[in-house]
mmCIF file of C-alpha atoms in Angstrom:
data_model
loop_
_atom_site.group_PDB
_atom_site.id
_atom_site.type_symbol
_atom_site.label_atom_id
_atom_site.label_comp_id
_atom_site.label_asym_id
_atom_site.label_seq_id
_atom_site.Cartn_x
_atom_site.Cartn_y
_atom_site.Cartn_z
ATOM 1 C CA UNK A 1 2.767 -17.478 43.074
ATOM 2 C CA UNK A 2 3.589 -20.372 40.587
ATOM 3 C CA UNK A 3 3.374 -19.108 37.109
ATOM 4 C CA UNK A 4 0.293 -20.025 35.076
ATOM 5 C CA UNK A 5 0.250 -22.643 32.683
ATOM 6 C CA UNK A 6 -1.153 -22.034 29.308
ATOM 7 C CA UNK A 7 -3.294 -25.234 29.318
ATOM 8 C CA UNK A 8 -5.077 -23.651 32.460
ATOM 9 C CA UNK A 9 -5.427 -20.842 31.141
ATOM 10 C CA UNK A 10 -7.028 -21.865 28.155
ATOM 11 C CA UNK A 11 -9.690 -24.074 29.833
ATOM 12 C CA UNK A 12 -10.613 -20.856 31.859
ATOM 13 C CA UNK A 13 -11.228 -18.965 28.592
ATOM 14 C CA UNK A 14 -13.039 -22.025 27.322
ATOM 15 C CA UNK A 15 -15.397 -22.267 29.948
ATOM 16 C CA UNK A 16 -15.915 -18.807 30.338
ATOM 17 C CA UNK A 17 -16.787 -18.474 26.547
ATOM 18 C CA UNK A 18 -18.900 -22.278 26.308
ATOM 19 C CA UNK A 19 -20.453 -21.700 29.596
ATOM 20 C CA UNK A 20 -20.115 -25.054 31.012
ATOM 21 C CA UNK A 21 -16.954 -27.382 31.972
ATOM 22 C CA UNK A 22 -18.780 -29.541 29.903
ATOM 23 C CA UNK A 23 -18.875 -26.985 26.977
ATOM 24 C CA UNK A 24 -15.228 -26.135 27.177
ATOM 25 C CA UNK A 25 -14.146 -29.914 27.342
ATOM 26 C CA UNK A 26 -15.650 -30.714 23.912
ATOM 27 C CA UNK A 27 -13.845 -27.745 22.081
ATOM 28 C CA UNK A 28 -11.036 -28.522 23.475
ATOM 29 C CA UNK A 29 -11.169 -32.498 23.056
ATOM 30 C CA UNK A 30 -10.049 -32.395 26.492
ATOM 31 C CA UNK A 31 -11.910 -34.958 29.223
ATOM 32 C CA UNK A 32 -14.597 -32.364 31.995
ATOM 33 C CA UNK A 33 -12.348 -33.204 35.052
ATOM 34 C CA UNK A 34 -9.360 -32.345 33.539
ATOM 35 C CA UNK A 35 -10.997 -28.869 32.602
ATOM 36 C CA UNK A 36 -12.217 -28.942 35.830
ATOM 37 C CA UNK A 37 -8.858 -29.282 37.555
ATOM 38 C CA UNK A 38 -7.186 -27.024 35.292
ATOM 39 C CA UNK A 39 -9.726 -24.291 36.295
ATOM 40 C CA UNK A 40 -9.468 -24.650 39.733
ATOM 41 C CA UNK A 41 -5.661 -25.157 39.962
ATOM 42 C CA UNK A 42 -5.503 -21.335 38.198
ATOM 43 C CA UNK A 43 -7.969 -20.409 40.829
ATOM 44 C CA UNK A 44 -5.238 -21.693 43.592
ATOM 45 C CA UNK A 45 -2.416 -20.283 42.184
ATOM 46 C CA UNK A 46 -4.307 -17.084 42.065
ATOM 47 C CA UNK A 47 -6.182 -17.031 45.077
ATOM 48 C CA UNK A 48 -9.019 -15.655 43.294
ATOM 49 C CA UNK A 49 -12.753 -17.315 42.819
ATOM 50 C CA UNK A 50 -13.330 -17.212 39.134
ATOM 51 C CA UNK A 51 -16.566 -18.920 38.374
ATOM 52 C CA UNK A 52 -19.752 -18.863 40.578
ATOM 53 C CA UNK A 53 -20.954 -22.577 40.536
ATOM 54 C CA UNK A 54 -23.689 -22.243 42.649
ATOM 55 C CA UNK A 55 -26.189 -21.903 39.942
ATOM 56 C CA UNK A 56 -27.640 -24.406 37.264
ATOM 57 C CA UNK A 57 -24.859 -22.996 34.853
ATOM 58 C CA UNK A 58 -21.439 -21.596 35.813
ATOM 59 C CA UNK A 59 -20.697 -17.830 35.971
ATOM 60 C CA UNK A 60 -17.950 -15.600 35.990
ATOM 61 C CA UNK A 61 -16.961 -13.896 39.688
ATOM 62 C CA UNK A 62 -16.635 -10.269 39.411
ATOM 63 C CA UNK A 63 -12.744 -10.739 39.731
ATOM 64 C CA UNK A 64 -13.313 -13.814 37.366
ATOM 65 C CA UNK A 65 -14.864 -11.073 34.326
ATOM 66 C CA UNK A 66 -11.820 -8.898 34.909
ATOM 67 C CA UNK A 67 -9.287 -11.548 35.114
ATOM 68 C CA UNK A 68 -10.824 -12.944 31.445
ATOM 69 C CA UNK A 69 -10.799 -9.993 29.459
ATOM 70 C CA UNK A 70 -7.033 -9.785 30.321
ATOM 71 C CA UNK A 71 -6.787 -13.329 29.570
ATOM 72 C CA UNK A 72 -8.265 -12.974 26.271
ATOM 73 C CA UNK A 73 -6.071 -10.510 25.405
ATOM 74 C CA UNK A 74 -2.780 -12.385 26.361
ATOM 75 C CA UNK A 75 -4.354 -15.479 24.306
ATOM 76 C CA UNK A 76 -4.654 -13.287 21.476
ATOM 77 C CA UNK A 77 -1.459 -12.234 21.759
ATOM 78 C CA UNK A 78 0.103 -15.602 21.957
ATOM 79 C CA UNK A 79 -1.708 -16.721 19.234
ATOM 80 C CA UNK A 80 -0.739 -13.828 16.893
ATOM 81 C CA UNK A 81 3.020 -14.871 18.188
ATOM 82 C CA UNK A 82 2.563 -18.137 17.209
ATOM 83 C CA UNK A 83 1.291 -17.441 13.329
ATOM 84 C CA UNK A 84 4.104 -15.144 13.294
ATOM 85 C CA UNK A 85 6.460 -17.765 14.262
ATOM 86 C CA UNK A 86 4.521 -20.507 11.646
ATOM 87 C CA UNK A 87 4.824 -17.762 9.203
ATOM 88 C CA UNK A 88 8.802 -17.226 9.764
ATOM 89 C CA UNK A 89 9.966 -20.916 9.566
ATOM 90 C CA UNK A 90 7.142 -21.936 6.711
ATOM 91 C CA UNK A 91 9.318 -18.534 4.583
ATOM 92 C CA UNK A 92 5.919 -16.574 4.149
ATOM 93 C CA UNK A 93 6.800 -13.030 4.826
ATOM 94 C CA UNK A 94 4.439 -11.202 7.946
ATOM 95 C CA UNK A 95 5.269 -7.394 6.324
ATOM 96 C CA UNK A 96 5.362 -7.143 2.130
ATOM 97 C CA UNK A 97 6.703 -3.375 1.825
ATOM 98 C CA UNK A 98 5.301 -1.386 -0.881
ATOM 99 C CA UNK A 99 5.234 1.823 -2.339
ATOM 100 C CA UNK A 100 3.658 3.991 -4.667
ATOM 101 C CA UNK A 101 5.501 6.800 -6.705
ATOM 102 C CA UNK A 102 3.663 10.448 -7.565
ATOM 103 C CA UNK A 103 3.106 8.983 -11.277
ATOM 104 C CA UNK A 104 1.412 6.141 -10.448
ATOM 105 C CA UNK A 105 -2.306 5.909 -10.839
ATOM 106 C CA UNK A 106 -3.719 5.560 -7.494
ATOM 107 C CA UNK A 107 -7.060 3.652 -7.670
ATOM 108 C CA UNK A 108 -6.899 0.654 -10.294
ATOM 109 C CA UNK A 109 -3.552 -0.349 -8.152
ATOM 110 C CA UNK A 110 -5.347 -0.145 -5.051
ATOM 111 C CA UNK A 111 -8.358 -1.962 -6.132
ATOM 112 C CA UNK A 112 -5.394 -4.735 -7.337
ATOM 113 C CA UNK A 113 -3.806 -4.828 -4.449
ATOM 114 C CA UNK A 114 -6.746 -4.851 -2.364
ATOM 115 C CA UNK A 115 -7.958 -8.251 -4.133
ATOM 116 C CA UNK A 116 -4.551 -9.868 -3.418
ATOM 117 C CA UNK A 117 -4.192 -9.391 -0.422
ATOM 118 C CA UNK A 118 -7.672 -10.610 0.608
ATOM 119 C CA UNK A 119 -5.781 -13.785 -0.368
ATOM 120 C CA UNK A 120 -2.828 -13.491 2.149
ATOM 121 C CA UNK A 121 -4.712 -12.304 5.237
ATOM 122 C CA UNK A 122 -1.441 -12.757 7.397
ATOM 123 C CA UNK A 123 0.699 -10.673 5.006
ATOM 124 C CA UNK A 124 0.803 -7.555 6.478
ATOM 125 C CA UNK A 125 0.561 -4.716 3.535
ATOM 126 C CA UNK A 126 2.999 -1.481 4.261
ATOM 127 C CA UNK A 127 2.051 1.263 1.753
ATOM 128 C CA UNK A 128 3.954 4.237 1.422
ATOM 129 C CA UNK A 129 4.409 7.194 -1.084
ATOM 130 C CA UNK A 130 7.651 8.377 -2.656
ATOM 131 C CA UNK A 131 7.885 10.984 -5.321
ATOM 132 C CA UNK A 132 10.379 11.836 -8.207
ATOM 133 C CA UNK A 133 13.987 9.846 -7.687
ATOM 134 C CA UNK A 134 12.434 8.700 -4.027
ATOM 135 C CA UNK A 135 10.817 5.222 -4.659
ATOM 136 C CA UNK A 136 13.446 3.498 -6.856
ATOM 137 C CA UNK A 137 16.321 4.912 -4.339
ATOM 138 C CA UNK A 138 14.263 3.194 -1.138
ATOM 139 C CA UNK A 139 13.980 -0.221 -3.784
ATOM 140 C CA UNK A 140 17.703 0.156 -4.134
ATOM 141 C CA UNK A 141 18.514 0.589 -0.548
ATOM 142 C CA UNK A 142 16.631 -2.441 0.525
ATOM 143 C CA UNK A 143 13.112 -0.731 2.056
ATOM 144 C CA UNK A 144 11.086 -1.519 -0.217
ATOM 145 C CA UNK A 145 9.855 -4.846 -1.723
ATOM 146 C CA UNK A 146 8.144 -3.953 -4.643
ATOM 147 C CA UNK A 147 7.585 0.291 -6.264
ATOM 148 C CA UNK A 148 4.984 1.421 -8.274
ATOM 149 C CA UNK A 149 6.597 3.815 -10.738
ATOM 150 C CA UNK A 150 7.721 5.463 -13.929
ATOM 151 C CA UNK A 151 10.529 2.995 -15.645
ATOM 152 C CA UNK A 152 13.580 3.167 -16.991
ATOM 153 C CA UNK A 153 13.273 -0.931 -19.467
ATOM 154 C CA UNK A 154 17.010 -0.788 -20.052
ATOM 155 C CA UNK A 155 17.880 -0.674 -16.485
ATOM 156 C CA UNK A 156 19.622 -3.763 -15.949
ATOM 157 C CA UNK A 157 19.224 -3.415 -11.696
ATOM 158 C CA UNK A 158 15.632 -4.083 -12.021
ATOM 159 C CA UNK A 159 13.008 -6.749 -13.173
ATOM 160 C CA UNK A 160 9.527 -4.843 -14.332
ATOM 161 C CA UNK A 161 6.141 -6.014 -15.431
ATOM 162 C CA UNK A 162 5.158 -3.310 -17.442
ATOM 163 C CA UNK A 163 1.766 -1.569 -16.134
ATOM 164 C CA UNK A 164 1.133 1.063 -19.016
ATOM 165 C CA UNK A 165 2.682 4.515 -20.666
ATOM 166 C CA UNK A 166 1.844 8.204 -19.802
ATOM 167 C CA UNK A 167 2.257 11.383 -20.796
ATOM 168 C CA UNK A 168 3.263 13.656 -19.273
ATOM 169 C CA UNK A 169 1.925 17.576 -20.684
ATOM 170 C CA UNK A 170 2.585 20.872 -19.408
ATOM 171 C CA UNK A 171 -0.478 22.379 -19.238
ATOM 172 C CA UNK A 172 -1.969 25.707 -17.777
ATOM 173 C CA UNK A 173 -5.334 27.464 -16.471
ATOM 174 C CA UNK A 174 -7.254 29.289 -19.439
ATOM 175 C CA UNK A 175 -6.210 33.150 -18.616
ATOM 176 C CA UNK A 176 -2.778 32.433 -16.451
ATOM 177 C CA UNK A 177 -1.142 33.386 -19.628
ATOM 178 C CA UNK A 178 -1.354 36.902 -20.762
ATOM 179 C CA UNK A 179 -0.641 35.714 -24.211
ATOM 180 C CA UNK A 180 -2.160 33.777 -26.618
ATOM 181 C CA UNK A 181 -1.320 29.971 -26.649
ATOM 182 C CA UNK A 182 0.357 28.613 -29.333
ATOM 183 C CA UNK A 183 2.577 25.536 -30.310
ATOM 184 C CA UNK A 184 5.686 27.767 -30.174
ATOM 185 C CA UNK A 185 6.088 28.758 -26.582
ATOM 186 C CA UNK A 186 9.489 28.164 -25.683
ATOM 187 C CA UNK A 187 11.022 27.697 -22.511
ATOM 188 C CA UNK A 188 12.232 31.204 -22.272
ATOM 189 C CA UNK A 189 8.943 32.440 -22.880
ATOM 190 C CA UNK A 190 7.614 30.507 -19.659
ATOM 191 C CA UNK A 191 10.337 31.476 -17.501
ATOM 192 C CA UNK A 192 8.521 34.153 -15.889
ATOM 193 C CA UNK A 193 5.612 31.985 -14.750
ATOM 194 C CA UNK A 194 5.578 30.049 -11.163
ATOM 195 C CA UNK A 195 6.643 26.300 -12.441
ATOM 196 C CA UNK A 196 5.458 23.848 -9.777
ATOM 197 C CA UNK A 197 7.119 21.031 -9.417
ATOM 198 C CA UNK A 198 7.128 17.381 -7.233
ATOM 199 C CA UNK A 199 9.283 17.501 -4.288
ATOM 200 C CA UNK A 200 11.817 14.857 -4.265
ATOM 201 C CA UNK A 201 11.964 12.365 -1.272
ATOM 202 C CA UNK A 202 15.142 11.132 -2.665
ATOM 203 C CA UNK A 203 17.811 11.689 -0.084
ATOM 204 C CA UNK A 204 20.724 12.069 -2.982
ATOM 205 C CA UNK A 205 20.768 14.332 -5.724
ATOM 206 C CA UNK A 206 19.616 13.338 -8.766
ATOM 207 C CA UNK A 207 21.468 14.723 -12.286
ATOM 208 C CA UNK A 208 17.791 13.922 -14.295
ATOM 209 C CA UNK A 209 16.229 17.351 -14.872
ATOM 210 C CA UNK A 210 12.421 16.936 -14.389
ATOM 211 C CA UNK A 211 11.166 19.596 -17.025
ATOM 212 C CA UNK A 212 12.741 22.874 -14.864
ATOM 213 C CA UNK A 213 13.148 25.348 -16.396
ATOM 214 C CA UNK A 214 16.462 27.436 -15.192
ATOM 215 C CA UNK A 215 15.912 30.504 -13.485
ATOM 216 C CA UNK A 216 11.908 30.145 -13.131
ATOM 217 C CA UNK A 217 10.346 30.934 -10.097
ATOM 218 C CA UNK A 218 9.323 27.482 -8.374
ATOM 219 C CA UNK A 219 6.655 26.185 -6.190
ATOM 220 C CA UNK A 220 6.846 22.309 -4.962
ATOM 221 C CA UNK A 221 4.372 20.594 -3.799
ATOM 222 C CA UNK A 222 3.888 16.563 -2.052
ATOM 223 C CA UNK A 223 1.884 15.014 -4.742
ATOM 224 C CA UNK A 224 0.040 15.308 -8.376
ATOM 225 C CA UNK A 225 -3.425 16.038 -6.819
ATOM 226 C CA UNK A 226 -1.836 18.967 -5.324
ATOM 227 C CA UNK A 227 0.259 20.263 -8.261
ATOM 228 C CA UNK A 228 -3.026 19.566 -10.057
ATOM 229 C CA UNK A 229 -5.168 22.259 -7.982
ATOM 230 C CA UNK A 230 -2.614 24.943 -8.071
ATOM 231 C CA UNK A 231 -2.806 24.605 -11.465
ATOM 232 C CA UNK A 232 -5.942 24.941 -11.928
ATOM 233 C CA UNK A 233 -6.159 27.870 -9.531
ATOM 234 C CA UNK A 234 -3.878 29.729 -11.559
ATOM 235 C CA UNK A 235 -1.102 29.396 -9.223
ATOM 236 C CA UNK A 236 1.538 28.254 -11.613
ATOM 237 C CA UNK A 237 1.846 25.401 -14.535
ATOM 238 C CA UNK A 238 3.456 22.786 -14.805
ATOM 239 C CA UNK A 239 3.354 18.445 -16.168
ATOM 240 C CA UNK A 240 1.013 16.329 -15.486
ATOM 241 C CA UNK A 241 -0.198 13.044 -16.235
ATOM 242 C CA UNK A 242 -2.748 12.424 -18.764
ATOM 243 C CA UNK A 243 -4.442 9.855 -16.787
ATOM 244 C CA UNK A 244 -5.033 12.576 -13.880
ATOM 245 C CA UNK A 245 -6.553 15.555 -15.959
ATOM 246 C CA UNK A 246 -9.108 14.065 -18.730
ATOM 247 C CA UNK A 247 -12.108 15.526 -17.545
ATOM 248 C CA UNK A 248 -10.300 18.878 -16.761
ATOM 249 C CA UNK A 249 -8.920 18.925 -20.064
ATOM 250 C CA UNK A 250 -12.462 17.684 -22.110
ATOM 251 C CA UNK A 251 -14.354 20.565 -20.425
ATOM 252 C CA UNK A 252 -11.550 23.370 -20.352
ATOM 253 C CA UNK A 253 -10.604 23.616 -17.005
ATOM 254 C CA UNK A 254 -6.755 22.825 -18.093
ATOM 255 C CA UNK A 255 -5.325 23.722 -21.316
ATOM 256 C CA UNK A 256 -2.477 22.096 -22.858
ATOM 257 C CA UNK A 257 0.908 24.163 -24.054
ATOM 258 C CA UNK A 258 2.939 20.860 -25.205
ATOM 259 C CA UNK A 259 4.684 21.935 -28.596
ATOM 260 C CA UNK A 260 8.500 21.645 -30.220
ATOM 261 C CA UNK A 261 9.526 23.325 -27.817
ATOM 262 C CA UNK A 262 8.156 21.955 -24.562
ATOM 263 C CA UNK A 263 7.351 18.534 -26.044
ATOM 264 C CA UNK A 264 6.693 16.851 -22.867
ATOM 265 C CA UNK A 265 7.375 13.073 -22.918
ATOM 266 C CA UNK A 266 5.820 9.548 -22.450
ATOM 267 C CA UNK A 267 6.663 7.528 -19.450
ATOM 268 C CA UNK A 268 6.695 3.875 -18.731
ATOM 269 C CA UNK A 269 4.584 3.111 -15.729
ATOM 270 C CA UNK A 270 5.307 -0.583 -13.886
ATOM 271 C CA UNK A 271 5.750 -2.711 -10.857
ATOM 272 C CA UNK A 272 9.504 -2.777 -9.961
ATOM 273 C CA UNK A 273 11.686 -5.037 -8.096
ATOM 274 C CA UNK A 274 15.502 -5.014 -6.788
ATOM 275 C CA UNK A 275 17.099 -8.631 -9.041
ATOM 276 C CA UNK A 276 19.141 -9.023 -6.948
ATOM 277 C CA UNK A 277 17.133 -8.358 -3.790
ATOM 278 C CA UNK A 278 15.535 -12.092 -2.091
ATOM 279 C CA UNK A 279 11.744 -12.588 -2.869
ATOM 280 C CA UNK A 280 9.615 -14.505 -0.215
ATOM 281 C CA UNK A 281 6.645 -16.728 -1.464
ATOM 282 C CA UNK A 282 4.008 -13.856 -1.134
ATOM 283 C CA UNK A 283 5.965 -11.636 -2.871
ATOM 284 C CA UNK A 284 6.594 -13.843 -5.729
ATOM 285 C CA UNK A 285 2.552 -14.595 -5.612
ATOM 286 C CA UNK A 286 2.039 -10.944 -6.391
ATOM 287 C CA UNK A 287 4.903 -10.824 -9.021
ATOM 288 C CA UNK A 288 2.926 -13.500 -10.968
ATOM 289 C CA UNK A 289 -0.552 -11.669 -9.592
ATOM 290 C CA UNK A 290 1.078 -8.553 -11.455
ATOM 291 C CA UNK A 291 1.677 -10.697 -14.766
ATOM 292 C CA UNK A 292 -1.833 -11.514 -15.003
ATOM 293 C CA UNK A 293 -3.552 -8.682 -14.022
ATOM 294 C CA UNK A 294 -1.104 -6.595 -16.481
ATOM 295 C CA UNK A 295 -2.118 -9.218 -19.275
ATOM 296 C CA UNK A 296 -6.493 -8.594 -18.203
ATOM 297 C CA UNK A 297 -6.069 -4.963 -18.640
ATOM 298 C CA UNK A 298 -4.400 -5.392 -21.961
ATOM 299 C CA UNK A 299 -6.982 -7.624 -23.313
ATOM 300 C CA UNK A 300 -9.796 -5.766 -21.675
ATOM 301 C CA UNK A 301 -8.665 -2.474 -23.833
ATOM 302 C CA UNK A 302 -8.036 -4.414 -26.883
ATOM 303 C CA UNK A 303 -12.075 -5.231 -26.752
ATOM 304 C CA UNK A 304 -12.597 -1.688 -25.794
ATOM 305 C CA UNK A 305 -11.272 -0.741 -29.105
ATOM 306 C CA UNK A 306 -12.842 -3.575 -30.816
ATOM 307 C CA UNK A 307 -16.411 -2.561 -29.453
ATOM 308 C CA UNK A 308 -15.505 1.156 -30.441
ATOM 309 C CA UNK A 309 -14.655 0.333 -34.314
ATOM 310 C CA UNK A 310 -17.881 -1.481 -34.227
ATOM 311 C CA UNK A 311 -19.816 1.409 -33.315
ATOM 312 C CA UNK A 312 -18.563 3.512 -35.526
#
């Protein structure tokens, strides 16, 4: 059998979908004899009846219903090709790799991302989740495009658009400490107690010490939300970040032990990229997107604070 030609096999589809030879001429500009033709040279070459023409308006064949669906899907296919191949010589990347670290606030950069993308429907989005020293060591190694994540500003490697600051507290359950809390517990005092900690997905050692305390027992755990529940359930204590605990910590639930001694600390949250890592077109589009949206969250807290003093 001759291979099929695309043009044939288009002005099956067309008639099949339209109806009519007539039909599929007019969407595809194309003169009804030469849809005609095209139709029954693929019937030829297959040696299959595809359309019933016996009636007022053409029908599919039983073989001819079979044989389209699997058309269709090849057409799909070859259309999906061909964007991809637009997309490659126009520069517009088809995957944008992304990923969000363990401090990052999960649904106002979702709900960001989500709206962008709605803009670049042939951008493929691939999320993933790092934790600790994981999601800049992917950025630095080239798998990632863009990281979600607590920031070092001095860092010369990277560029950063500033998303916000955090802190992060050590807090405990009310009764997992058989003492009474007060702003001079000391590391030694704590040592004792389960600490649970993030699990690093970095593949190298890191020298940063992540609030351990040396010679605690340890339980690790994938994510916040899960250190967050064990601590809760009395399981152990450990940091967290404010963002994640303020209605556990307004009615009780969690109970803060920051002091001199375990102080805690604020983190930079941002949107980091490699500078000296190439940046397609969409990815500089959400670079900019980033800028703005960064700039709308600061002004729409300044009025929060403006309305506040107001009421007051």
């Amino acid at each position: 059998m001759d291979r099929i030609k695309l043009h044939d096999l288009r002005c099956f589809d067309a008639v099949a979908t339209k109806g009519s030879f007539q039909a599929a001429g007019a969407a595809l500009n194309r003169s009804h004899p030469s849809v005609f033709a095209a139709v029954a040279r693929l019937e030829q070459q297959l040696g299959l009846t595809l359309f019933d023409r016996s009636g007022y308006r053409v029908g599919l064949t039983d073989a001819g219903r079979t044989f389209h669906e699997r058309a269709q899907m090849t057409l799909r296919e070859l259309d999906l090709l061909q964007t991809y191949a637009d997309q490659l010589v126009s520069g517009e990347e088809v995957v944008l790799r992304v990923i969000m670290g363990d401090q990052c606030p999960r649904p106002p950069v979702l709900q960001m991302l989500s709206r962008f993308f709605a803009r670049y429907p042939k951008t493929h989005l691939h999320l993933e989740y790092e934790a600790v020293g994981g999601p800049l060591e992917r950025l630095i190694e080239g798998d990632a495009d863009l990281v979600f994540h607590r920031a070092d500003p001095s860092d010369p490697r990277f560029e950063q658009v500033k998303l916000s600051t955090t802190a992060m507290v050590p807090f405990v359950a009310p009764g997992f400490l058989p003492f009474a809390r007060t702003s001079e517990i000391t590391p030694e005092r704590m040592r004792p107690f389960t600490q649970c900690v993030i699990r690093d997905t970095a593949r190298r050692l890191s020298s940063e010490n992540f609030f351990l305390i040396g010679g605690a027992h340890q339980c690790t755990v994938p994510d916040q939300a899960m250190k967050k529940e064990l601590i809760l359930h009395g399981l152990a204590w450990g940091h967290l970040p404010a963002w994640l605990i303020e209605d556990e910590l307004e009615d009780g639930r969690l109970i803060s032990i920051a002091g001199p001694n375990l102080p805690g600390r604020e983190e930079n949250l941002a949107a980091i990229r490699h500078r000296q890592h190439s940046h397609g077109p969409v990815a500089e589009a959400l670079w900019l997107h980033l800028e703005g949206w960064r700039l709308a969250r600061r002004a729409g807290r300044a009025g929060k604070r403006v309305s506040a003093k107001r009421g007051r």
